[in-house]
C-alpha positions as a printed Julia matrix, in Angstrom:
334×3 Matrix{Float64}:
   4.47    6.67  -14.63
   6.27    6.81  -17.98
   8.78    4.48  -19.57
  11.65    6.87  -18.69
  10.7     7.21  -14.92
  10.22    3.6   -14.5
  13.69    3.07  -16.28
  15.11    5.65  -13.77
  13.36    3.84  -10.75
  14.14    0.49  -12.13
  18.13    1.32  -12.02
  17.58    2.81   -8.35
  15.79   -0.15   -7.49
  17.98   -2.65   -8.76
  20.98   -1.41   -6.37
  18.68   -1.01   -3.4
  17.45   -4.83   -4.02
  20.66   -6.23   -3.97
  21.59   -3.77   -0.22
  18.66   -5.38    0.88
  19.11   -8.9     0.13
  22.23   -8.82    1.79
  21.24   -6.63    5.03
  18.23   -9.19    4.95
  20.61  -12.31    5.35
  22.51  -10.41    8.23
  19.16   -9.81   10.01
  17.89  -12.93    9.53
  17.77  -15.24   12.29
  18.08  -12.61   14.86
  15.02  -12.07   16.95
  13.84  -10.25   19.69
  12.25  -11.71   22.91
   9.09  -12.96   22.43
   6.98  -14.79   19.37
   8.12  -12.86   15.9
   9.46   -9.96   18.44
   8.75   -7.34   21.15
   5.9    -5.81   18.87
   2.12   -6.45   19.1
   0.45   -5.48   16.02
  -2.89   -5.3    17.77
  -2.16   -3.02   20.27
  -4.45   -0.45   19.35
  -3.1     3.37   19.38
   0.42    2.34   18.49
   1.9     3.37   15.32
   3.42    1.04   13.41
   6.25    1.58   10.71
   9.87    0.32    9.3
  12.96    1.23   10.28
  16.59    0.07    9.31
  14.33   -2.84    7.41
  12.56   -3.61   10.59
   8.92   -3.38   11.63
   8.88   -1.41   14.97
   6.25    0.64   16.81
   5.86    4.02   18.87
   3.61    6.16   20.27
   2.08    8.98   18.3
   3.22   11.85   19.91
   6.9    11.77   20.18
   8.71   11.93   16.93
  12.19   10.58   17.99
  10.75    7.49   20.33
  10.42    5.79   22.56
  10.44    3.1    19.81
  10.21   -0.99   20.42
  11.36   -3.08   17.4
  10.52   -6.55   16.57
  12.59   -9.13   14.41
  10.01   -9.03   11.53
  11.98   -7.83    8.68
  10.03   -5.77    5.4
  10.67   -4.09    2.83
   6.88   -2.64    2.31
   4.54   -3.14    5.61
   1.29   -2.64    7.05
  -1.03   -4.08    9.53
  -4.72   -3.85   10.84
  -6.74   -5.87   13.39
  -3.9    -7.86   14.62
  -3.14   -8.68   10.86
   0.37   -7.65    9.0
   1.73   -7.95    5.38
   5.47   -7.95    5.23
   6.55   -7.58    1.23
   9.84   -8.79    1.57
  12.66   -9.47   -0.87
  14.48  -13.32    0.16
  18.31  -13.44   -0.95
  19.51  -15.88   -3.35
  21.08  -16.4    -6.68
  17.88  -15.09   -7.9
  16.02  -12.94   -5.04
  12.77  -14.26   -4.5
   9.86  -11.34   -3.24
   7.2   -12.72   -0.92
   3.8   -11.06    0.36
   4.21  -12.67    3.83
   0.99  -12.49    6.17
   1.96  -12.59    9.75
  -0.55  -12.44   12.8
  -0.18   -9.75   15.71
   3.3   -11.41   17.05
   5.01  -11.41   13.57
   4.69  -15.28   12.97
   4.26  -15.96    9.46
   1.03  -17.49    8.98
   0.89  -17.38    4.91
   2.91  -16.39    2.31
   2.5   -15.49   -1.75
   5.22  -15.66   -3.84
   5.59  -12.69   -6.27
   8.01  -11.05   -8.66
   9.59   -7.78   -8.44
  10.44   -4.68   -6.0
   8.21   -4.05   -3.11
   6.12   -0.91   -3.66
   2.71   -0.66   -1.93
   0.78   -3.14    0.82
  -2.39   -2.95    2.51
  -5.06   -4.72    5.07
  -8.34   -3.96    5.55
  -9.66   -2.78    8.62
 -10.91   -6.26   10.04
  -7.47   -7.75    9.05
  -9.38  -10.11    6.22
  -8.42   -8.93    2.94
  -4.66   -8.39    2.27
  -3.37   -6.46   -0.95
   0.21   -5.82   -1.98
   2.06   -4.01   -5.19
   5.35   -4.59   -6.75
   7.34   -3.45   -9.85
   8.41   -6.24  -12.31
  10.1    -6.24  -15.5
   9.38   -8.4   -18.27
   5.52   -7.61  -19.39
   5.6    -8.04  -23.35
   3.77   -4.71  -23.72
   6.28   -2.69  -22.18
   9.87   -2.39  -23.6
  10.87    1.21  -22.06
  10.69    0.2   -18.25
   8.09   -1.94  -15.92
   4.79   -2.57  -15.18
   2.87   -3.17  -11.85
   1.58   -6.62  -10.29
  -1.01   -6.19   -7.96
  -2.01   -9.1    -5.82
  -5.0    -9.86   -3.33
  -5.44  -12.46   -0.68
  -8.64  -13.15    1.46
  -6.93  -14.78    4.59
 -10.59  -16.06    5.58
 -11.19  -18.41    2.44
  -6.8   -18.7     1.26
  -7.8   -17.51   -2.22
  -5.16  -15.36   -3.48
  -4.94  -13.21   -6.95
  -0.95  -12.7    -7.11
  -1.77  -10.5   -10.07
  -5.22   -8.63  -10.55
  -4.33   -7.38  -13.72
  -7.47   -9.77  -15.3
 -10.55   -7.96  -13.47
 -13.41   -6.67  -15.25
 -12.32   -2.86  -15.74
 -15.09   -0.52  -17.02
 -14.04    2.97  -18.21
 -16.92    5.48  -19.16
 -19.43    2.52  -18.78
 -17.84    0.39  -20.81
 -15.93   -2.7   -21.08
 -12.47   -1.81  -21.29
  -9.58   -4.56  -22.63
  -5.96   -3.49  -23.18
  -2.59   -5.04  -22.83
  -0.8    -2.16  -20.53
  -3.38   -2.48  -17.86
  -1.9    -1.96  -14.38
  -3.15   -2.08  -10.88
  -1.27   -0.56   -8.09
  -2.24    0.97   -4.85
  -5.37   -0.7    -3.34
  -7.33    0.19   -0.33
 -10.5    -1.78    1.27
 -13.89   -0.4     2.51
 -14.88   -1.93    5.82
 -17.34   -4.42    4.04
 -14.19   -6.49    2.86
 -15.47   -6.31   -0.49
 -15.37   -2.67   -2.07
 -11.96   -1.64   -2.55
 -10.37    1.36   -4.94
  -7.18    1.21   -6.26
  -5.13    3.07   -9.27
  -5.22    1.72  -12.68
  -2.98    3.05  -15.88
  -3.52    2.35  -19.39
  -2.42    3.83  -22.61
  -0.4     6.74  -20.8
  -3.46    7.57  -18.39
  -4.03    6.97  -14.78
  -7.65    6.24  -13.4
  -8.99    6.06   -9.32
 -11.54    2.8    -9.98
 -13.92    1.77   -7.64
 -13.93   -2.28   -7.18
 -16.01   -5.24   -6.3
 -13.94   -7.99   -5.11
 -17.21  -10.58   -5.14
 -18.31   -9.55   -8.43
 -14.46   -8.85   -9.85
 -15.05   -6.05  -11.34
 -13.82   -2.51  -11.54
 -15.18    0.87  -13.07
 -13.35    3.98  -13.16
 -14.09    7.03  -10.98
 -11.91    9.88  -12.14
  -8.88   10.16  -13.87
  -5.45   11.56  -12.31
  -6.12   10.3    -8.95
  -2.97    7.67   -7.72
  -2.5     5.63   -4.38
  -5.99    5.8    -2.86
  -6.3     5.8     0.63
  -9.82    5.23    2.19
 -10.89    6.95    5.47
 -11.96    5.23    8.47
 -15.8     6.34    7.88
 -15.65    5.63    4.39
 -16.45    9.11    3.07
 -13.11   10.22    1.56
 -10.11    9.03   -0.15
  -6.56   10.69    0.11
  -4.63   10.29   -2.97
  -1.15   11.91   -4.72
  -2.53   14.13   -7.63
   0.1    14.63  -10.76
   0.17   18.3   -10.79
   3.4    19.23  -12.52
   5.39   17.58  -15.19
   7.61   14.66  -13.8
  11.17   16.28  -14.0
   9.75   19.16  -12.29
  10.83   19.42   -8.42
   7.35   18.51   -7.11
   5.15   16.94   -9.44
   2.62   15.2    -6.97
   0.4    17.06   -4.4
  -1.63   14.84   -1.82
  -5.4    15.66   -2.33
  -8.52   14.74   -0.3
 -11.52   13.41   -2.54
 -15.43   13.57   -0.93
 -16.81   10.45   -2.6
 -20.47   11.79   -1.89
 -19.92   14.74   -4.02
 -16.25   14.2    -5.87
 -14.8    17.43   -4.88
 -11.16   17.26   -4.21
  -9.13   19.5    -1.61
  -5.68   20.0    -2.02
  -3.92   19.47    1.37
  -1.36   21.24    3.65
   1.78   19.73    2.48
   3.25   21.61    0.12
   6.03   19.1    -0.68
   5.71   16.28   -3.49
   4.46   12.8    -1.91
   5.13    9.65   -3.73
   3.6     7.84   -1.06
   0.25    6.03   -0.59
  -0.97    7.87    2.73
  -2.36    6.18    5.71
  -5.02    7.77    8.13
  -3.94    8.18   11.92
  -7.47    9.24   12.69
 -10.24   10.77   11.03
  -9.09   14.2    10.51
  -5.64   13.18    9.86
  -3.41   11.35    7.16
   0.2    10.35    7.86
   3.16    9.51    4.61
   6.46    8.99    4.2
   8.82   11.78    2.85
  12.24   12.49    2.85
  12.86    9.29    5.18
  10.48   10.07    7.66
   6.9    10.07    8.43
   4.48   13.06    8.58
   0.92   13.88    8.78
  -1.2    16.63    8.07
  -4.92   17.42    8.22
  -7.11   15.59    5.93
  -9.18   18.84    5.15
  -6.89   21.06    3.62
  -5.83   23.33    6.76
  -3.19   23.24    9.39
   0.33   22.55    8.24
   2.62   19.25    8.02
   4.15   18.14   11.25
   7.04   15.43   11.68
   5.26   12.43   13.22
   8.38    9.7    13.23
  11.89   10.33   12.31
  13.84    7.6    10.03
  10.72    5.76    9.14
   8.32    4.36    6.31
   5.48    2.55    6.06
   3.13    3.9     8.73
   0.02    2.32    9.85
  -1.86    2.97   13.19
  -2.25   -0.65   14.95
  -5.66   -1.62   15.81
  -7.28   -4.47   18.17
  -9.05   -7.23   16.32
 -12.78   -7.43   16.88
 -14.28   -9.88   18.99
 -12.99  -11.91   21.87
  -9.99  -14.3    21.25
  -9.39  -13.17   17.63
  -6.35  -12.96   16.86
  -5.74  -11.75   13.34
  -4.47  -13.23   10.41
  -3.94  -16.92   12.14
  -7.64  -17.04   13.51
  -9.0   -16.1    10.2
  -7.19  -18.88    8.59
  -7.49  -21.8    10.94
 -10.39  -22.82    9.08
  -8.29  -23.88    6.13
């Protein structure tokens, strides 16, 4: 993202941030019946999303509802296997940003303080690994706008990295170092170790494949942002810049076959500035124009409206193993 674009987003986001802080203050303390609200993040097959700042759920087949709304208030949200991450700004003289990890009923089990404006959130399929991205200002190398901080939390060990910019990066097979390296849009593989993300440096963006255990990432290709890994681990859906930033349609969703590295443009003709999520092995969903839409991942078909007045879509999945309750269970040993 260029300095001019970042400056414009920052100006808008500051206004939104102030409004959200007021809204959160009004909503804080209001809880629905049941722990954390009426939404079960582990009720497999339900769609989870944010509407009017609150996490909600609905069946996948009815754009207008019926909708169940929880008491969990977030700006960005994602969940898997009964673990949720809610990226939220707490109001105050100086608003504070947190990545809040919650269990299947929306009860907080861990929080990591961050800074800036919530942008992306992800949870691995097992519920163990959590990631979030925020926009921040004040980095010394950035004089024209703002940059990104991306955090990763291992809920099993409790180890948190608030900003992954120090991960060892390799581009064209060589160790790469630069003060302006920024990461965003993490998506995890099934082994809870491998991940994909976007990195930007020197005006270019790259898709990287990361190894959490070795704490390193290597660039796979340029111009692939906000990746989302398919449930079978064979494909990524990402947004690709196809026109200048001041054009009406600068982005286009594409699918990438990881075995062949062949990309396919999806049938969504509009510009989508979101990290898509997978509805099933054949379909992705994403935020556009204040609603959530879905489109086939093979390039065929056509977009369809999935949810009205919604953002941050995720498909609820049940935790593996009897008696497992997501983040709360995975962190009980700490």
